[in-house]
C-alpha atoms as one frame of an Amber mdcrd trajectory, in Angstrom:
protein
  21.662   2.650 -22.081  20.855  -0.520 -20.031  17.416  -2.184 -20.355  15.095
  -2.197 -17.508  15.136  -5.734 -15.942  12.002  -7.721 -15.695  11.370  -7.425
 -11.939   8.492  -9.910 -11.885  10.904 -12.505 -13.327  13.581 -11.598 -10.808
  11.037 -11.828  -7.942   9.838 -15.205  -9.036  13.503 -16.403  -9.303  14.208
 -14.834  -5.811  11.268 -16.768  -4.338  12.682 -20.026  -5.809  15.967 -19.400
  -3.928  18.054 -17.881  -6.762  20.444 -15.661  -4.701  21.777 -13.710  -7.754
  18.343 -12.863  -8.819  17.491 -11.697  -5.326  20.677  -9.618  -5.183  19.745
  -7.952  -8.590  16.148  -7.381  -7.603  17.118  -5.675  -4.351  19.865  -3.721
  -6.080  17.573  -2.377  -8.687  14.676  -1.432  -6.302  17.066   0.220  -3.971
  17.877   2.792  -6.474  14.284   3.517  -6.991  13.624   3.672  -3.187  16.366
   6.123  -2.588  14.974   8.584  -4.978  11.451   7.924  -3.538  12.399   8.577
  -0.020  14.693  11.577  -0.823  11.960  13.247  -2.679   9.194  12.617  -0.115
  11.427  13.513   2.925  12.455  16.779   1.125   8.781  17.575   0.507   7.817
  16.801   4.074  10.496  19.365   5.244  12.255  16.494   7.147  15.597  16.617
   5.219  16.980  13.583   3.543  19.301  12.235   6.192  16.991   9.417   7.050
  16.458   8.264   3.401  19.052   5.484   3.553  17.675   4.071   6.770  14.261
   3.931   5.265  15.611   2.272   2.095  17.229  -0.394   4.263  14.122  -0.980
   6.331  12.131  -1.415   3.220  14.712  -3.774   1.667  14.542  -5.743   4.941
  10.754  -6.115   4.721  11.103  -7.100   1.001  13.735  -9.592   1.931  11.650
 -11.226   4.739   8.244 -10.952   3.163   9.076 -11.837  -0.488   7.310 -15.125
  -0.061   4.061 -13.187   0.397   4.376 -11.706  -3.043   1.679 -13.326  -5.081
   2.286 -11.719  -8.590  -1.219 -10.072  -8.758   0.357  -6.616  -8.853   3.713
  -5.284 -10.358   6.706  -5.703  -8.181   7.215  -1.906  -7.971   3.648  -1.361
  -6.810   4.159  -3.861  -4.077   7.510  -2.246  -3.142   6.103   1.268  -3.155
   3.178   0.014  -0.846   5.782  -1.169   1.682   7.796   2.041   1.137   4.789
   4.194   1.824   4.056   2.441   5.091   7.637   2.900   6.165   7.587   6.615
   5.318   4.228   7.154   7.127   5.559   5.379  10.085   8.840   7.405   9.994
   6.903  10.727   9.612   4.515   9.875  12.575   7.543   9.027  14.759   9.207
  12.243  13.817   6.171  14.510  13.802   8.456  17.598  14.123   8.987  17.116
  10.459   5.369  17.775   9.537   5.495  21.274  11.385   7.661  22.626   8.663
   5.486  21.595   5.661   4.396  24.422   3.615   0.579  24.381   2.995   1.073
  24.179  -0.842   3.167  21.133  -0.339   0.516  19.160   1.560  -0.969  18.011
  -1.826   2.469  16.557  -2.767   2.571  14.796   0.625  -0.853  13.303   0.201
  -0.334  12.412  -3.345  -0.425   8.606  -3.992   1.756   7.189  -6.676  -0.251
   5.604  -9.618   1.046   2.087  -8.582   0.107   2.567  -4.895  -3.438   3.509
  -5.740  -3.924   0.677  -8.290  -2.481  -1.783  -5.752  -4.646  -0.537  -2.842
  -7.730  -0.677  -4.979  -7.018  -4.241  -5.993  -6.399  -5.178  -2.452  -9.564
  -3.573  -1.143 -11.675  -5.256  -3.908 -10.080  -8.683  -3.233 -10.818  -8.293
   0.546 -14.495  -7.117  -0.175 -15.004 -10.233  -2.333 -14.190 -12.593   0.550
 -16.808 -11.022   2.777 -20.246 -12.666   3.075 -23.012 -11.000   1.013 -24.780
  -9.632   4.304 -21.559  -7.578   4.910 -20.287  -6.995   1.451 -23.431  -5.499
  -0.088 -24.150  -2.855   2.574 -20.532  -1.674   2.372 -20.542  -1.529  -1.432
 -23.916   0.278  -1.554 -23.421   2.705   1.349 -19.745   3.270   1.624 -18.754
   2.974  -2.039 -21.799   3.900  -4.153 -23.049   6.383  -1.694 -26.502   5.263
  -1.320 -28.461   5.978   2.063 -29.020   3.151   4.593 -32.730   3.156   3.586
 -31.860   2.839  -0.186 -29.424  -0.044   0.419 -31.771  -1.879   2.749 -34.522
  -1.631   0.110 -32.146  -2.846  -2.677 -30.681  -5.748  -0.629 -33.852  -6.735
   1.141 -32.763  -6.164   4.571 -33.841  -3.889   7.439 -32.123  -0.455   8.038
 -30.718  -1.936  11.310 -29.384  -4.948   9.464 -27.547  -2.783   6.979 -26.081
  -0.689   9.739 -24.976  -3.858  11.559 -23.660  -5.401   8.317 -21.547  -2.265
   7.621 -20.150  -2.158  11.085 -19.302  -5.806  11.283 -18.183  -5.867   7.762
 -15.866  -2.929   8.158 -14.363  -4.595  11.137 -13.705  -7.908   9.231 -12.411
  -5.659   6.123  -9.987  -3.876   8.465  -8.698  -7.211   9.855  -8.273  -8.562
   6.342  -6.392  -5.615   5.081  -4.139  -5.406   8.223  -3.172  -9.094   7.591
  -2.215  -8.231   4.086  -0.070  -5.220   5.112   3.519  -6.045   4.896
């Protein structure tokens, strides 16, 4: 039985120009991606014919965007994040596939892998931390903690209107930050 390679080490070597490490990384990840896409496409009712195209699209993004990988999350989490976006785009373009999804399979389609959820949470908190206080706190208190506008305003020492404006403008900045981070 072969030992699982250290994907983070392969990624670092790949980023440094090691062609053999890059090939090994893509080869190992492609096996996982094939399984991921086949399972997700099957669950969506779309059939698995497009799985290989999705694998290749994801590997291409991995290849061209590997310089953006910063090591703050596992390589597989980063890879599955890219794969998830590719799958969603594919399913949107092929909406006919969604017409055949059984109601009890919707949970499977909406289910997010543990790696994806952890990566998304880290990305969101990193982006939130970059916002100025007058944007960050209203979003944290109202959108994350569930406080009312009035409760958040009292806690922060702002008016209700300022909290609403802070949420609106902060969400726009947050969306821009997160879309920049999207592979």
